[in-house]
Structures are given as C-alpha cells and as structure tokens.
Amino acid sequence: ADIATGRAAPAVPRDAATVMVLRLAAGELEVLMLRRTAAMRFAPGAYVFPGGSVDPADSSPEVGWYGPGPAEFGARLGASAGLARALVCAAVRETFEESGVLLAGAPDGGPLADPSGPSWAVDRMALASGALSLGSLLAKRGLVVRADLLAPWARWITPEGESRRFDARFFVAALPAGQQATEHAAEADHTAWLRPAAALDAARAGVISLLP
C-alpha cells in the first residue's frame, strides 16, 4: 500500500540468470530442480532452477565465448550487449556452482567439458566461494562459454512489494551428454528431475513449494 501511494519506493531488482536444464528420460521431458535449504533468506525450501544474481566478474572480457554473439542475445533478452553477455556468463557460472552442470567446451565448437573428478570438485567450490572467477576457471581448463547451448526463454521480475527483488532472465539448455547433476550443499539439499506437469501438480497439492 505504501508503494502504491508513493510513500515508499520499491526495491531495485538485481539482474539475475536462471537455467532450465532439460533431459529426456524414457521419452518424457524432465527439468532439473533444486530444493533450497531451509536456511536460505530467499525462497527457503522451494524447488527452483539453478541460477542467481549477476556478479561484476561475469562482465569480464577474459571469459571465452563461442556461439551467438552478445548483441544477438541482447535483442532477445531486452538488454544491452554488455548486460546480455554478463547474463549468459552468470547463467553458466551459477548452473555449474549449484548443479555441477557446465555449459562450456573447447574453443571453436570443440568437445564439451567433462567436469568430473576431484579437481573439478575443488574448482567448483572455489568458484562458489568467489576464490575463482568463471573466466579464470575456463582459461585454466582451456574452455570457453558455449553460448550456443543456451536459448532465452522468459523474463520474470519479483513483485514490487518484496524486499528482495530480481530481474531474472530464464534460459533453457539440454543436459550435456555424460554430465551428472549434483546439488551444492550450501544452497540445496535435494536434486530432482521432474516432469513439468508433475511438478505443477505436486505444488498444487502442497507436496512441494514452487515460486509463483
């Protein structure tokens, strides 16, 4: 009511990126969802797609890139080329941090990453803690962001009445062959592959919590 009457200003939404990772299982389309821990300040206990806020380092020119250019993404995202580049990099970074799925590969469209093994687990933790940037991780591994694996899908902005707001661009991507999804214990306590209709039915029945 205060916002509607001009007595209070709504919080400025933060740019964010979210990825719906899809796979086919027995001919059925499934989407990866993570259950946020009860300790999270935003949407505790909710089932969400991997994603998060854009960090300043996501705009770094050191991040290698393959696929449609930032300007093309910007035209579809309603954003400048610079912001679009940061959104795509944030999408790749957050998806790897939260689910272990890495949408990256060799330069010039070469083989995709295989982020398995102890050394990758160490790098994933360093990325999540901020000790390692996405650009440094990819350069170290001889990889680049595979923008061609991501397609813009939707845009949702948190309602004005909320104190924590996000301007979230949603992307869709297929699970790369050979990769496995595993949650990041600090942010999620359960990983689930759900049929979209089944997830909606479960939310309506009160079995799981989904964001509106």
Short mmCIF file of C-alpha atoms in Angstrom, two decimals:
data_model
loop_
_atom_site.label_atom_id
_atom_site.label_comp_id
_atom_site.label_asym_id
_atom_site.label_seq_id
_atom_site.Cartn_x
_atom_site.Cartn_y
_atom_site.Cartn_z
CA ALA A 1 0.00 0.00 0.00
CA ASP A 2 2.86 2.41 0.80
CA ILE A 3 4.40 1.76 -2.60
CA ALA A 4 1.07 2.22 -4.38
CA THR A 5 0.52 5.59 -2.71
CA GLY A 6 4.10 6.78 -3.20
CA ARG A 7 5.05 6.71 0.50
CA ALA A 8 7.72 4.08 -0.19
CA ALA A 9 9.87 3.18 -3.17
CA PRO A 10 10.11 -0.44 -4.34
CA ALA A 11 13.47 -2.17 -4.06
CA VAL A 12 15.50 -2.06 -7.26
CA PRO A 13 15.61 -5.58 -8.77
CA ARG A 14 19.01 -7.18 -9.29
CA ASP A 15 19.86 -8.69 -12.66
CA ALA A 16 19.82 -12.48 -12.43
CA ALA A 17 20.03 -15.52 -14.69
CA THR A 18 18.29 -18.86 -14.36
CA VAL A 19 18.65 -22.03 -16.43
CA MET A 20 16.08 -24.75 -17.01
CA VAL A 21 18.26 -27.80 -17.68
CA LEU A 22 16.30 -30.45 -19.60
CA ARG A 23 16.73 -34.12 -20.36
CA LEU A 24 14.73 -36.94 -21.93
CA ALA A 25 14.03 -39.97 -19.73
CA ALA A 26 12.01 -42.85 -21.16
CA GLY A 27 10.69 -40.48 -23.78
CA GLU A 28 9.50 -37.95 -21.19
CA LEU A 29 10.86 -34.42 -20.86
CA GLU A 30 12.25 -33.69 -17.39
CA VAL A 31 13.61 -30.49 -15.88
CA LEU A 32 16.28 -30.21 -13.22
CA MET A 33 15.10 -28.63 -9.96
CA LEU A 34 16.97 -27.99 -6.72
CA ARG A 35 15.34 -27.75 -3.30
CA ARG A 36 16.74 -24.72 -1.50
CA THR A 37 17.87 -25.26 2.08
CA ALA A 38 15.68 -24.02 4.92
CA ALA A 39 18.42 -21.56 5.93
CA MET A 40 18.25 -19.58 2.68
CA ARG A 41 16.98 -15.99 3.02
CA PHE A 42 15.18 -16.09 -0.32
CA ALA A 43 12.58 -18.82 -1.00
CA PRO A 44 13.72 -21.34 1.65
CA GLY A 45 12.58 -24.88 0.91
CA ALA A 46 11.36 -24.03 -2.60
CA TYR A 47 12.17 -26.10 -5.67
CA VAL A 48 13.96 -23.84 -8.15
CA PHE A 49 16.07 -23.94 -11.29
CA PRO A 50 19.82 -23.28 -10.92
CA GLY A 51 20.58 -19.58 -11.08
CA GLY A 52 21.45 -16.41 -9.22
CA SER A 53 22.48 -12.78 -9.41
CA VAL A 54 24.90 -11.37 -11.94
CA ASP A 55 28.33 -10.70 -10.42
CA PRO A 56 30.70 -7.95 -11.63
CA ALA A 57 33.18 -10.64 -12.77
CA ASP A 58 30.54 -12.01 -15.15
CA SER A 59 31.24 -8.99 -17.37
CA SER A 60 34.96 -9.76 -17.61
CA PRO A 61 36.31 -9.82 -21.17
CA GLU A 62 38.59 -12.71 -20.19
CA VAL A 63 35.67 -15.15 -20.39
CA GLY A 64 36.00 -17.03 -23.68
CA TRP A 65 32.88 -17.31 -25.82
CA TYR A 66 31.52 -19.50 -28.61
CA GLY A 67 28.11 -19.20 -30.25
CA PRO A 68 25.66 -16.39 -31.00
CA GLY A 69 27.12 -13.01 -30.02
CA PRO A 70 26.06 -10.91 -27.03
CA ALA A 71 24.22 -8.46 -29.29
CA GLU A 72 22.02 -11.27 -30.62
CA PHE A 73 21.26 -12.42 -27.08
CA GLY A 74 20.59 -8.83 -26.07
CA ALA A 75 18.00 -8.43 -28.80
CA ARG A 76 16.11 -11.44 -27.43
CA LEU A 77 16.61 -10.55 -23.76
CA GLY A 78 15.69 -6.88 -23.97
CA ALA A 79 19.17 -5.94 -22.76
CA SER A 80 22.33 -4.26 -24.00
CA ALA A 81 25.03 -6.47 -25.48
CA GLY A 82 27.15 -5.95 -22.36
CA LEU A 83 24.39 -6.97 -19.98
CA ALA A 84 23.42 -9.90 -22.19
CA ARG A 85 26.99 -11.18 -22.08
CA ALA A 86 27.04 -10.92 -18.30
CA LEU A 87 23.67 -12.71 -18.06
CA VAL A 88 24.88 -15.62 -20.18
CA CYS A 89 28.10 -15.89 -18.16
CA ALA A 90 26.12 -15.72 -14.91
CA ALA A 91 23.82 -18.47 -16.21
CA VAL A 92 26.80 -20.74 -16.96
CA ARG A 93 28.54 -19.92 -13.68
CA GLU A 94 25.50 -20.35 -11.43
CA THR A 95 24.43 -23.58 -13.14
CA PHE A 96 27.87 -25.08 -12.54
CA GLU A 97 28.06 -23.81 -8.96
CA GLU A 98 24.62 -25.10 -7.98
CA SER A 99 24.22 -28.26 -10.04
CA GLY A 100 27.66 -29.26 -11.36
CA VAL A 101 26.43 -28.97 -14.96
CA LEU A 102 28.91 -26.97 -17.03
CA LEU A 103 27.79 -25.41 -20.32
CA ALA A 104 31.31 -24.93 -21.64
CA GLY A 105 33.61 -26.56 -24.13
CA ALA A 106 36.72 -26.28 -26.23
CA PRO A 107 37.13 -23.14 -28.36
CA ASP A 108 35.72 -23.09 -31.89
CA GLY A 109 32.93 -25.50 -31.01
CA GLY A 110 35.14 -28.37 -29.87
CA PRO A 111 34.19 -31.11 -27.37
CA LEU A 112 32.11 -30.14 -24.34
CA ALA A 113 33.55 -30.12 -20.83
CA ASP A 114 33.60 -33.22 -18.64
CA PRO A 115 33.50 -31.64 -15.16
CA SER A 116 34.00 -34.84 -13.17
CA GLY A 117 36.65 -35.86 -10.68
CA PRO A 118 38.22 -34.39 -7.53
CA SER A 119 39.99 -31.46 -9.19
CA TRP A 120 36.71 -30.28 -10.70
CA ALA A 121 35.04 -30.51 -7.29
CA VAL A 122 37.77 -28.26 -5.87
CA ASP A 123 37.32 -25.74 -8.69
CA ARG A 124 33.55 -25.78 -8.25
CA MET A 125 33.89 -24.96 -4.56
CA ALA A 126 36.39 -22.20 -5.32
CA LEU A 127 34.02 -20.71 -7.89
CA ALA A 128 31.09 -20.82 -5.47
CA SER A 129 33.14 -19.14 -2.72
CA GLY A 130 34.39 -16.39 -5.03
CA ALA A 131 38.00 -17.52 -4.79
CA LEU A 132 37.96 -18.35 -8.51
CA SER A 133 36.23 -16.46 -11.31
CA LEU A 134 34.47 -18.08 -14.23
CA GLY A 135 37.00 -16.56 -16.62
CA SER A 136 39.95 -17.94 -14.64
CA LEU A 137 38.35 -21.37 -14.37
CA LEU A 138 37.69 -21.63 -18.09
CA ALA A 139 41.11 -20.28 -19.05
CA LYS A 140 42.77 -22.78 -16.70
CA ARG A 141 40.87 -25.62 -18.33
CA GLY A 142 41.20 -24.40 -21.92
CA LEU A 143 37.45 -23.91 -22.22
CA VAL A 144 35.00 -21.20 -23.30
CA VAL A 145 31.36 -20.46 -22.55
CA ARG A 146 29.16 -22.36 -25.02
CA ALA A 147 26.51 -19.73 -25.65
CA ASP A 148 25.12 -21.91 -28.43
CA LEU A 149 23.84 -24.35 -25.78
CA LEU A 150 21.59 -21.70 -24.21
CA ALA A 151 18.32 -20.31 -25.54
CA PRO A 152 16.50 -17.35 -23.93
CA TRP A 153 13.10 -18.47 -22.65
CA ALA A 154 11.38 -15.97 -20.35
CA ARG A 155 11.77 -12.99 -18.07
CA TRP A 156 10.25 -12.65 -14.60
CA ILE A 157 10.61 -9.75 -12.16
CA THR A 158 9.91 -10.10 -8.43
CA PRO A 159 6.76 -8.14 -7.41
CA GLU A 160 7.30 -4.61 -6.12
CA GLY A 161 6.12 -5.46 -2.61
CA GLU A 162 9.03 -7.81 -1.95
CA SER A 163 12.15 -6.52 -0.17
CA ARG A 164 14.48 -8.77 -2.23
CA ARG A 165 13.80 -8.38 -5.94
CA PHE A 166 15.33 -9.92 -9.05
CA ASP A 167 15.03 -9.18 -12.75
CA ALA A 168 15.55 -12.79 -13.84
CA ARG A 169 16.15 -13.89 -17.40
CA PHE A 170 15.40 -17.56 -17.89
CA PHE A 171 17.32 -19.76 -20.31
CA VAL A 172 16.77 -23.32 -21.44
CA ALA A 173 19.55 -25.85 -22.12
CA ALA A 174 19.81 -29.58 -22.70
CA LEU A 175 21.88 -31.58 -20.21
CA PRO A 176 25.24 -32.21 -21.95
CA ALA A 177 25.86 -35.88 -22.69
CA GLY A 178 27.86 -37.60 -19.98
CA GLN A 179 27.33 -34.91 -17.32
CA GLN A 180 25.61 -35.52 -13.99
CA ALA A 181 23.76 -33.05 -11.78
CA THR A 182 24.67 -32.81 -8.09
CA GLU A 183 23.48 -30.16 -5.66
CA HIS A 184 25.73 -27.68 -3.84
CA ALA A 185 25.21 -28.46 -0.16
CA ALA A 186 25.33 -24.83 0.95
CA GLU A 187 22.34 -23.88 -1.19
CA ALA A 188 20.35 -27.04 -1.95
CA ASP A 189 19.67 -30.24 -0.07
CA HIS A 190 17.99 -32.22 -2.85
CA THR A 191 18.24 -32.58 -6.62
CA ALA A 192 15.23 -33.75 -8.60
CA TRP A 193 14.43 -34.40 -12.26
CA LEU A 194 10.73 -33.65 -12.61
CA ARG A 195 8.24 -33.68 -15.44
CA PRO A 196 6.95 -30.09 -15.62
CA ALA A 197 3.30 -31.12 -15.32
CA ALA A 198 4.11 -33.39 -12.37
CA ALA A 199 5.95 -30.57 -10.61
CA LEU A 200 2.98 -28.23 -11.04
CA ASP A 201 0.57 -30.89 -9.80
CA ALA A 202 2.78 -31.55 -6.75
CA ALA A 203 2.87 -27.83 -5.96
CA ARG A 204 -0.91 -27.51 -6.23
CA ALA A 205 -1.26 -30.48 -3.89
CA GLY A 206 1.13 -28.91 -1.38
CA VAL A 207 3.72 -31.66 -1.77
CA ILE A 208 6.44 -29.27 -2.94
CA SER A 209 6.85 -25.49 -2.92
CA LEU A 210 7.34 -23.57 -6.17
CA LEU A 211 7.79 -19.84 -6.67
CA PRO A 212 4.63 -18.20 -8.08
#
